[in-house]
Amino acid sequence: MRRREYLALGTFFVTGCSASEDPAPATESSPTTQPSTATDTRTETATPTPTPTPAPEAEFEVRNLTRPNATTVGNPARLNFLVANVGDAGSELRTNATVSGTDVNAEATIPVSLGTVEPGNDSPVNLNYVPRYAGTYRIQVPELNVAESVEVSPATPAMGESVALGEGLTITLRKITVDRLLFAVAGSRDVVMEADDGTVFAFARVEVGARSGSVTPPRPDQFTFNSQPVAGNLSANTTHTPRYHEAVPDQLSEGETATGWLGFEIRTGDPDGLGLDLNGDGTDDVVFSLPERQRQRIQDPAQFEVFDRSIPGTVPAWDSWDASVSVVNGGESGGTFRALVKREISDGDWEVIDRFEAFMPAHRNKTFSWSYDAGDPGETRFRVEPFVTSEVNTHVPVLRREAEITLWGDLRLGTREFTARDSIWLSSDPNLRQEAADGFHYLMYEIEIENLTDDSIREGHLDSFTLESGSKRFSPLVPSSQGQSLASPSGDLYAGPVGGSLAPTERMVGWIVFEAPDDIRDATLRWTSSGSRPERTVEWMRNPPEWAQE
């Protein structure tokens, strides 16, 4: 069989073939006779060779070609046309279409096989190719002189929408968070990370899966966000878990999925989205589009500022004190405010005592408060990270009249009244007036002590109270009996709890009386704990001008 091709664009010719024909045999002449004296005037004519009849031929022509439209990664590029037989013999067509990338590494072969196409008939050819990478592709059928180009753009799935890629891989963007402040871990310490000016932290929770066969998931370094690579310190140290590089294995089997977080620090402004470069050519093959709210938070992020704070500079030791900071979000978008309240326990070593985390709409403010039980006297630094650092001086509690304090959480101690007298009256004998010695007067404190628990507390002894003035120290007068009372001022003399311990929930009120010199210039009532627990000291201070007003 022999084939004849015509170099006509868009047509392919197949010719038939036939056996060669031999020429007809020559005609035999008469036997030779003796020469005649007469002359022979006849002319001999040769028999002609017959012309071979051409065999029937198939001639293929491409018609109604539909050029491929631009498409996206994961969606097919389609090339459709008809192959018409304009010859006079039926024939099969078996050839190949080729796909090659002009700027990407992509090659494929698509078989083109048509059964017998009879003369005057045509047969459709539909070529579909699903590109894995963005770029320009060329689809050719050389034997039919067909060559077409197609532009392939990155796939642009929305958040929550899965995109199917070559070799059985699926990928889905499950969630996006945008923040200026993040809780993180530095070594073994909890910290707050604050984005640099003009940047925000963006985290993407990505799911990868194998819909068929075994697939290799993308590596973290194949992802970008606004052209920025994954920030390793964010992915490794923040509280976004599970982390992509830990949760996603090197291979996924059919039906398996894995999900993890990727962290980025990106510039503010109009965002491009989360990009994925599958073949390492520097061009994104998938770009996940962002919800409008996340786009807004990248374009005009939240801006947090502490505009007011209430942190005491000096507080009594062993007492509970309150503090607060007021924060405003001056940005155009809502955001989550995060801060850690820390106490310095040694030079450069801080412990977390409270944490704040709350969403704040744009142009709104919020006050964050915390309480703290002060320790021993001394100076302690506190920090509202990353905004405020303050020094708080804790001292032996110095209280005024009608001031109280709670110690260890179970003992309430306070003074109710103060007076200075030259004499006192005992109610047991209204006619008995007890006067202070010459050059002395009585300083009298009505104290209250209460056990706040259901257990006995060995505290409240009379000798745990002293009066101090400079270097001088005075002990209280001891009542002659438990429950001895005064007529003026009215009330019982304080003698301390019976048996030396405060009974469960017991509350005692009474006057403690000191005989002190007239020339005393200041006076401090001091209470010192007497039980087995850590020592505590409380002071109530009065000044001479106040005595004169009593």
XYZ file of C-alpha atoms in Angstrom:
550
model
C 0.000 0.000 0.000
C 1.379 3.452 -0.728
C 0.394 6.785 0.755
C 0.368 10.195 -0.882
C 0.316 13.402 1.235
C -0.680 16.873 0.078
C 0.863 19.823 1.884
C -2.386 21.640 2.429
C -3.015 23.377 5.823
C -5.514 21.501 7.947
C -5.837 18.480 5.693
C -4.397 15.040 5.825
C -4.471 12.820 2.770
C -4.284 9.024 2.581
C -4.206 7.541 -0.887
C -5.098 3.995 -1.958
C -2.765 1.748 -3.976
C -3.045 -0.849 -6.944
C -0.893 -3.542 -8.626
C 1.314 -2.589 -11.649
C -0.032 -3.532 -15.104
C 2.189 -5.178 -17.739
C 1.987 -4.004 -21.403
C 0.008 -6.128 -23.876
C 2.058 -8.724 -25.739
C 3.288 -7.884 -29.196
C 1.436 -9.373 -32.304
C 3.315 -12.281 -34.044
C 4.263 -11.600 -37.779
C 3.883 -14.117 -40.965
C 6.680 -16.497 -41.905
C 9.487 -15.094 -44.097
C 9.077 -15.511 -47.813
C 11.499 -15.265 -50.614
C 12.274 -11.716 -51.494
C 10.068 -10.340 -54.150
C 11.219 -8.237 -56.860
C 8.360 -5.947 -56.017
C 8.817 -3.253 -53.362
C 6.734 -3.608 -50.000
C 5.249 -0.249 -49.230
C 3.348 -1.203 -45.860
C 4.237 0.525 -42.489
C 4.256 -1.579 -39.189
C 2.304 0.084 -36.218
C 3.328 -0.698 -32.449
C 0.588 -1.717 -29.910
C 0.178 1.119 -27.138
C 0.706 0.333 -23.292
C -2.572 0.862 -21.256
C -2.533 3.699 -18.493
C -3.086 2.265 -14.882
C -6.372 3.239 -13.233
C -5.675 5.095 -9.816
C -6.859 3.255 -6.706
C -9.552 4.995 -4.541
C -8.096 7.415 -1.974
C -9.109 8.788 1.497
C -8.495 12.503 1.946
C -8.907 14.002 5.479
C -9.708 17.620 6.129
C -10.093 19.520 9.454
C -13.310 21.482 9.771
C -15.155 23.535 12.409
C -12.112 23.889 14.634
C -12.985 25.473 17.991
C -9.906 27.106 19.428
C -9.332 26.577 23.171
C -10.333 29.397 25.474
C -8.086 30.563 28.278
C -8.533 28.395 31.364
C -7.213 27.973 34.895
C -5.127 25.351 36.662
C -7.237 22.283 37.361
C -9.823 23.064 34.671
C -9.598 21.423 31.215
C -8.341 23.136 28.090
C -10.584 21.929 25.223
C -9.755 21.696 21.486
C -12.613 20.422 19.285
C -12.843 19.886 15.539
C -14.276 17.601 12.852
C -12.207 15.315 10.631
C -13.973 15.051 7.256
C -13.138 12.489 4.566
C -13.293 14.373 1.255
C -11.688 11.505 -0.667
C -13.264 8.595 -2.500
C -12.279 5.743 -0.164
C -12.949 5.013 3.496
C -10.026 4.830 5.943
C -9.114 4.817 9.649
C -7.140 7.609 11.337
C -4.708 6.794 14.134
C -2.299 9.479 15.356
C -1.320 11.464 18.502
C -1.899 14.947 19.831
C 0.921 16.488 21.874
C 0.745 19.079 24.654
C 3.801 21.075 25.594
C 4.351 24.066 27.843
C 6.102 26.993 26.253
C 7.064 28.508 29.625
C 6.354 25.629 32.013
C 7.728 22.115 32.213
C 4.721 20.172 30.887
C 4.494 17.466 28.213
C 1.691 15.053 27.421
C 0.518 12.812 24.577
C -3.171 12.295 23.773
C -4.072 9.435 21.377
C -6.348 10.342 18.477
C -8.044 7.240 17.090
C -10.935 7.279 14.647
C -12.654 4.264 13.125
C -13.246 4.063 9.404
C -14.478 7.375 8.047
C -16.382 6.828 4.819
C -16.167 9.285 1.942
C -18.406 12.288 2.499
C -18.616 11.645 6.229
C -16.892 13.323 9.187
C -15.986 12.336 12.758
C -15.547 14.609 15.816
C -12.290 14.922 17.733
C -12.488 16.331 21.286
C -9.150 16.934 23.006
C -9.208 17.725 26.742
C -6.121 18.510 28.792
C -6.171 19.463 32.501
C -3.149 21.702 33.230
C -1.359 21.455 36.592
C 0.615 24.687 36.313
C -0.036 28.238 35.171
C 1.542 29.343 31.902
C 1.214 29.035 28.110
C 0.576 25.634 26.495
C 0.625 24.459 22.849
C -1.670 21.644 21.672
C -0.689 20.049 18.321
C -1.814 17.248 16.013
C 1.120 17.224 13.583
C -0.387 14.846 11.020
C -3.437 17.086 10.697
C -1.419 20.323 10.762
C -3.314 21.473 13.860
C -1.440 23.710 16.328
C -3.134 25.945 18.909
C -1.972 27.827 22.034
C -3.868 28.290 25.312
C -3.208 30.548 28.293
C -3.598 28.933 31.721
C -4.041 31.223 34.723
C -3.738 30.276 38.409
C -6.761 28.618 39.981
C -8.567 31.050 42.308
C -10.681 29.028 44.734
C -12.472 30.805 47.570
C -11.924 29.971 51.230
C -13.568 26.619 51.921
C -13.555 25.605 48.245
C -11.400 22.614 47.293
C -9.323 22.599 44.120
C -8.323 19.318 42.435
C -4.823 19.251 40.998
C -2.946 16.663 38.974
C -1.994 13.228 40.304
C -4.853 13.064 42.817
C -4.006 16.079 45.024
C -6.728 18.275 46.532
C -6.097 21.412 48.543
C -8.473 23.627 50.539
C -8.020 26.879 52.452
C -10.095 26.319 55.602
C -9.520 29.548 57.571
C -7.643 32.866 57.540
C -6.818 34.978 60.611
C -5.289 38.466 60.535
C -3.811 39.974 63.714
C -1.510 42.665 65.005
C -0.894 40.857 68.316
C -0.242 37.159 68.917
C 0.361 34.943 71.918
C 3.599 33.041 71.354
C 6.309 31.095 73.153
C 9.946 32.224 73.272
C 11.968 29.362 74.663
C 9.809 28.305 77.590
C 8.295 31.745 78.251
C 4.926 33.073 77.156
C 5.215 36.337 75.209
C 3.115 38.652 73.053
C 4.379 39.241 69.513
C 3.522 42.601 67.981
C 3.688 43.102 64.215
C 6.072 45.787 62.968
C 4.632 49.064 61.741
C 2.977 48.609 58.372
C 2.658 44.839 58.729
C 0.203 42.279 60.080
C 0.358 38.602 60.956
C -1.692 36.361 58.644
C -2.311 32.688 59.382
C -3.780 30.197 56.919
C -5.197 26.813 57.934
C -4.646 24.584 54.892
C -6.026 21.104 54.254
C -4.404 18.743 51.742
C -5.792 15.392 50.644
C -5.254 12.449 48.313
C -8.339 11.644 46.247
C -6.559 8.818 44.412
C -3.275 7.000 44.715
C -0.371 8.283 46.800
C 0.406 12.011 46.575
C 3.151 14.323 47.778
C 1.683 17.373 49.579
C 3.189 20.820 48.956
C 6.010 21.888 51.266
C 5.622 25.004 53.442
C 8.162 26.878 51.293
C 5.894 26.467 48.238
C 3.303 28.809 49.813
C 3.386 32.602 49.784
C 1.058 35.307 51.052
C 1.228 38.638 49.234
C 4.479 37.292 47.764
C 5.905 36.848 51.272
C 7.264 33.401 52.259
C 6.228 31.483 55.340
C 7.676 33.062 58.512
C 9.279 30.114 60.275
C 9.303 31.735 63.704
C 5.546 32.324 63.513
C 4.685 28.823 62.382
C 6.924 27.293 65.030
C 6.285 29.459 68.087
C 2.745 30.819 68.060
C -0.276 29.142 69.576
C -1.783 28.284 66.159
C -1.841 24.486 66.229
C -1.509 22.047 64.619
C 1.368 23.520 62.622
C 1.484 22.623 58.922
C 5.095 21.445 58.946
C 4.310 19.064 61.811
C 0.833 17.880 60.809
C 1.335 17.215 57.081
C 3.411 14.102 56.218
C 5.708 13.639 53.225
C 3.178 11.305 51.567
C -0.595 10.923 51.731
C -2.343 7.693 50.807
C -5.636 7.573 48.969
C -8.447 9.006 51.110
C -6.121 10.608 53.678
C -6.192 14.306 54.594
C -4.017 16.506 56.814
C -4.500 20.065 58.098
C -2.091 22.621 59.559
C -1.435 26.345 60.054
C 1.012 28.453 58.043
C 2.128 31.846 59.401
C 3.155 34.971 57.467
C 4.130 38.553 58.301
C 2.905 40.655 55.382
C 2.757 44.297 54.416
C -0.547 46.086 54.825
C -2.401 47.194 51.710
C -4.367 45.473 48.962
C -3.795 41.721 49.454
C -3.150 39.198 46.680
C -4.149 36.156 48.712
C -2.527 32.839 49.610
C -0.422 31.588 46.696
C 0.930 28.105 45.924
C 3.780 27.474 43.456
C 3.533 23.787 42.555
C 6.496 23.463 40.202
C 8.968 25.957 41.662
C 9.077 28.297 38.662
C 8.301 31.373 40.755
C 4.734 31.675 39.440
C 1.704 30.910 41.598
C -0.392 28.058 40.214
C -3.125 28.467 42.838
C -4.141 31.744 44.518
C -6.813 31.426 47.201
C -9.057 34.468 47.290
C -9.864 36.065 50.644
C -13.175 36.916 52.292
C -13.906 40.640 52.358
C -13.505 40.904 56.127
C -9.972 39.502 56.035
C -9.103 41.726 53.078
C -10.239 44.757 55.074
C -8.124 43.752 58.068
C -5.050 43.586 55.855
C -5.777 46.856 54.049
C -6.625 48.883 57.198
C -5.675 46.803 60.248
C -6.599 47.366 63.874
C -4.361 49.771 65.810
C -4.295 49.315 69.594
C -3.164 51.979 72.058
C -3.292 52.237 75.846
C -4.771 55.682 76.562
C -5.254 55.335 80.328
C -3.920 53.165 83.116
C -4.568 52.754 86.807
C -1.652 50.936 88.398
C -0.804 51.855 92.008
C 2.688 53.054 92.719
C 2.629 52.032 96.400
C 0.548 49.302 98.003
C 0.544 47.524 101.369
C 2.348 44.226 101.514
C 0.250 41.046 101.722
C -2.825 42.920 100.618
C -4.832 42.572 97.418
C -4.750 45.506 95.010
C -6.497 46.279 91.726
C -5.149 47.745 88.492
C -6.451 48.411 84.998
C -5.523 49.668 81.544
C -7.882 51.266 79.025
C -7.271 50.442 75.368
C -8.651 51.993 72.170
C -8.687 50.455 68.694
C -7.935 53.420 66.459
C -7.842 51.390 63.240
C -10.444 51.061 60.516
C -10.969 47.345 61.127
C -11.853 45.230 64.114
C -9.179 43.071 65.667
C -8.302 40.939 68.655
C -6.469 42.675 71.475
C -4.017 40.444 73.328
C -1.796 41.251 76.303
C -0.032 39.463 79.162
C 0.176 40.832 82.700
C 3.541 39.841 84.146
C 5.412 40.224 87.415
C 9.203 40.314 87.535
C 10.363 37.569 89.904
C 14.084 38.140 89.280
C 16.231 40.254 87.033
C 14.804 39.759 83.541
C 12.658 36.801 84.579
C 8.897 37.366 84.461
C 5.905 35.260 85.421
C 2.436 35.594 83.856
C -0.244 36.510 86.396
C -3.081 37.318 83.974
C -3.846 37.539 80.251
C -6.287 39.508 78.124
C -7.837 38.465 74.823
C -10.892 40.215 73.399
C -12.160 41.274 69.987
C -12.465 45.052 69.667
C -14.423 46.714 66.817
C -12.904 49.721 65.059
C -12.880 52.987 67.041
C -14.005 51.321 70.284
C -12.300 51.243 73.669
C -12.296 48.736 76.481
C -10.901 48.580 80.015
C -9.033 45.482 81.170
C -8.656 44.934 84.931
C -6.788 42.533 87.158
C -6.106 41.976 90.862
C -2.971 40.882 92.613
C -2.084 39.767 96.132
C 0.990 41.732 97.131
C 3.906 39.869 98.646
C 6.562 40.939 101.124
C 7.637 44.567 101.360
C 9.843 45.684 98.515
C 9.778 46.993 94.957
C 8.278 44.869 92.200
C 7.948 45.580 88.492
C 4.784 44.737 86.596
C 4.294 44.705 82.844
C 1.257 44.747 80.571
C 3.096 43.280 77.598
C 3.710 44.747 75.092
C 2.402 48.165 76.193
C 3.170 49.200 79.787
C 5.831 48.539 82.423
C 5.299 49.950 85.945
C 7.047 49.710 89.279
C 4.918 48.976 92.333
C 6.395 49.505 95.785
C 4.980 47.152 98.413
C 5.509 48.102 102.045
C 4.379 47.131 105.505
C 0.690 48.065 105.474
C 0.131 51.531 106.972
C -3.582 52.104 107.446
C -5.723 54.974 108.687
C -8.603 54.821 111.115
C -11.476 52.575 110.056
C -9.157 50.775 107.649
C -8.886 47.006 107.427
C -6.852 44.345 105.666
C -7.294 40.653 104.908
C -4.255 38.448 105.417
C -3.660 34.969 103.973
C -7.208 35.154 102.673
C -8.672 34.025 105.997
C -7.960 36.698 108.658
C -9.570 40.137 108.555
C -7.941 42.781 110.720
C -8.821 46.469 111.124
C -9.340 49.467 113.399
C -12.705 51.145 113.959
C -11.991 54.104 116.258
C -9.091 56.057 117.765
C -9.037 58.408 120.711
C -6.609 60.057 123.132
C -7.713 60.499 126.781
C -6.253 61.691 130.069
C -8.400 59.202 131.941
C -10.709 56.257 131.402
C -13.804 54.980 133.226
C -14.311 51.309 133.939
C -17.941 50.213 133.648
C -17.550 47.800 136.556
C -17.374 50.795 138.871
C -18.848 54.017 137.445
C -17.264 55.966 140.247
C -13.788 54.627 139.455
C -11.868 56.953 137.293
C -8.425 55.768 136.155
C -6.096 58.613 135.288
C -2.864 58.491 133.333
C 0.373 59.229 135.179
C 1.779 62.734 135.144
C 3.256 63.548 131.734
C 1.316 60.679 130.104
C -2.025 60.126 128.379
C -3.930 57.161 127.017
C -3.906 56.299 123.306
C -6.836 53.996 122.597
C -7.600 51.919 119.451
C -10.796 49.975 118.899
C -9.742 47.008 116.847
C -11.667 44.269 115.079
C -10.350 40.836 114.164
C -12.285 38.058 112.395
C -11.620 34.465 111.389
C -13.069 34.017 107.891
C -12.668 30.236 107.771
C -14.227 27.159 109.306
C -10.983 26.283 111.093
C -9.368 27.712 114.203
C -6.608 30.278 113.705
C -3.920 30.845 116.287
C -3.821 34.626 115.942
C -5.090 37.710 117.756
C -3.092 37.609 121.007
C -3.037 40.895 122.916
C 0.759 40.939 122.991
C 0.845 40.863 119.184
C -0.084 44.603 119.334
C 2.482 47.275 120.212
C 2.627 51.067 120.019
C 5.757 52.564 118.488
C 7.075 56.086 118.282
C 10.545 56.471 116.939
C 12.728 54.143 118.979
C 10.191 53.877 121.802
C 7.915 50.888 122.135
C 4.912 50.460 124.427
C 2.880 47.394 125.346
C -0.905 47.492 125.856
C -2.563 47.572 129.267
C -3.742 44.119 130.231
C -7.396 43.843 131.308
C -7.942 42.389 134.747
C -10.347 39.840 133.266
C -11.778 38.593 130.007
C -14.708 40.807 128.993
C -13.765 43.784 131.179
C -15.548 46.801 129.722
C -15.239 50.560 129.586
C -17.868 53.154 130.351
C -16.098 55.897 128.467
C -15.380 55.249 125.712
C -17.905 52.428 125.743
C -16.909 48.906 124.808
C -14.875 45.957 126.024
C -11.199 46.015 126.634
C -9.496 43.735 124.159
C -7.993 40.680 125.874
C -7.432 38.381 122.905
C -9.179 35.111 122.053
C -9.917 32.562 124.730
C -7.379 29.750 124.626
C -5.120 31.744 122.268
C -6.985 30.828 119.062
C -9.831 32.370 117.128
C -12.637 29.851 116.791
C -14.096 29.166 113.335
C -15.800 32.336 111.994
C -15.193 34.072 115.378
C -15.179 37.866 115.381
C -13.775 39.977 118.215
C -14.054 43.744 118.815
C -12.399 45.649 121.672
C -10.301 48.570 122.840
C -6.526 48.324 123.154
C -5.149 50.953 125.546
C -1.585 52.306 125.698
C -0.147 54.764 128.207
C 2.184 57.033 126.226
C 4.215 60.212 126.995
C 2.654 63.597 126.252
C 5.626 64.627 124.074
C 5.188 61.813 121.607
C 5.279 63.294 118.125
C 3.941 60.344 116.120
C 2.349 57.052 116.964
C 2.077 53.781 115.084
C -0.026 50.833 116.146
C 1.775 47.699 114.968
C 0.376 44.191 114.755
C 2.694 41.251 114.152
C 1.441 37.755 113.406
C 2.082 35.219 116.131
C 1.013 31.919 114.528
C 2.960 29.336 112.577
C 2.347 30.943 109.177
C 4.688 33.450 107.436
C 5.161 36.605 109.493
C 3.001 39.584 108.636
C 3.051 43.119 110.038
C 0.358 45.799 109.801
C 0.646 49.414 110.956
C -1.974 52.079 111.721
C -0.425 55.524 111.899
C -1.813 58.636 113.665
C -0.196 62.080 113.892
C -0.290 64.535 116.848
C -2.522 67.108 115.045
C -5.171 64.430 114.788
C -4.967 63.693 118.518
C -5.701 67.279 119.319
C -8.995 67.043 117.436
C -10.234 64.044 119.428
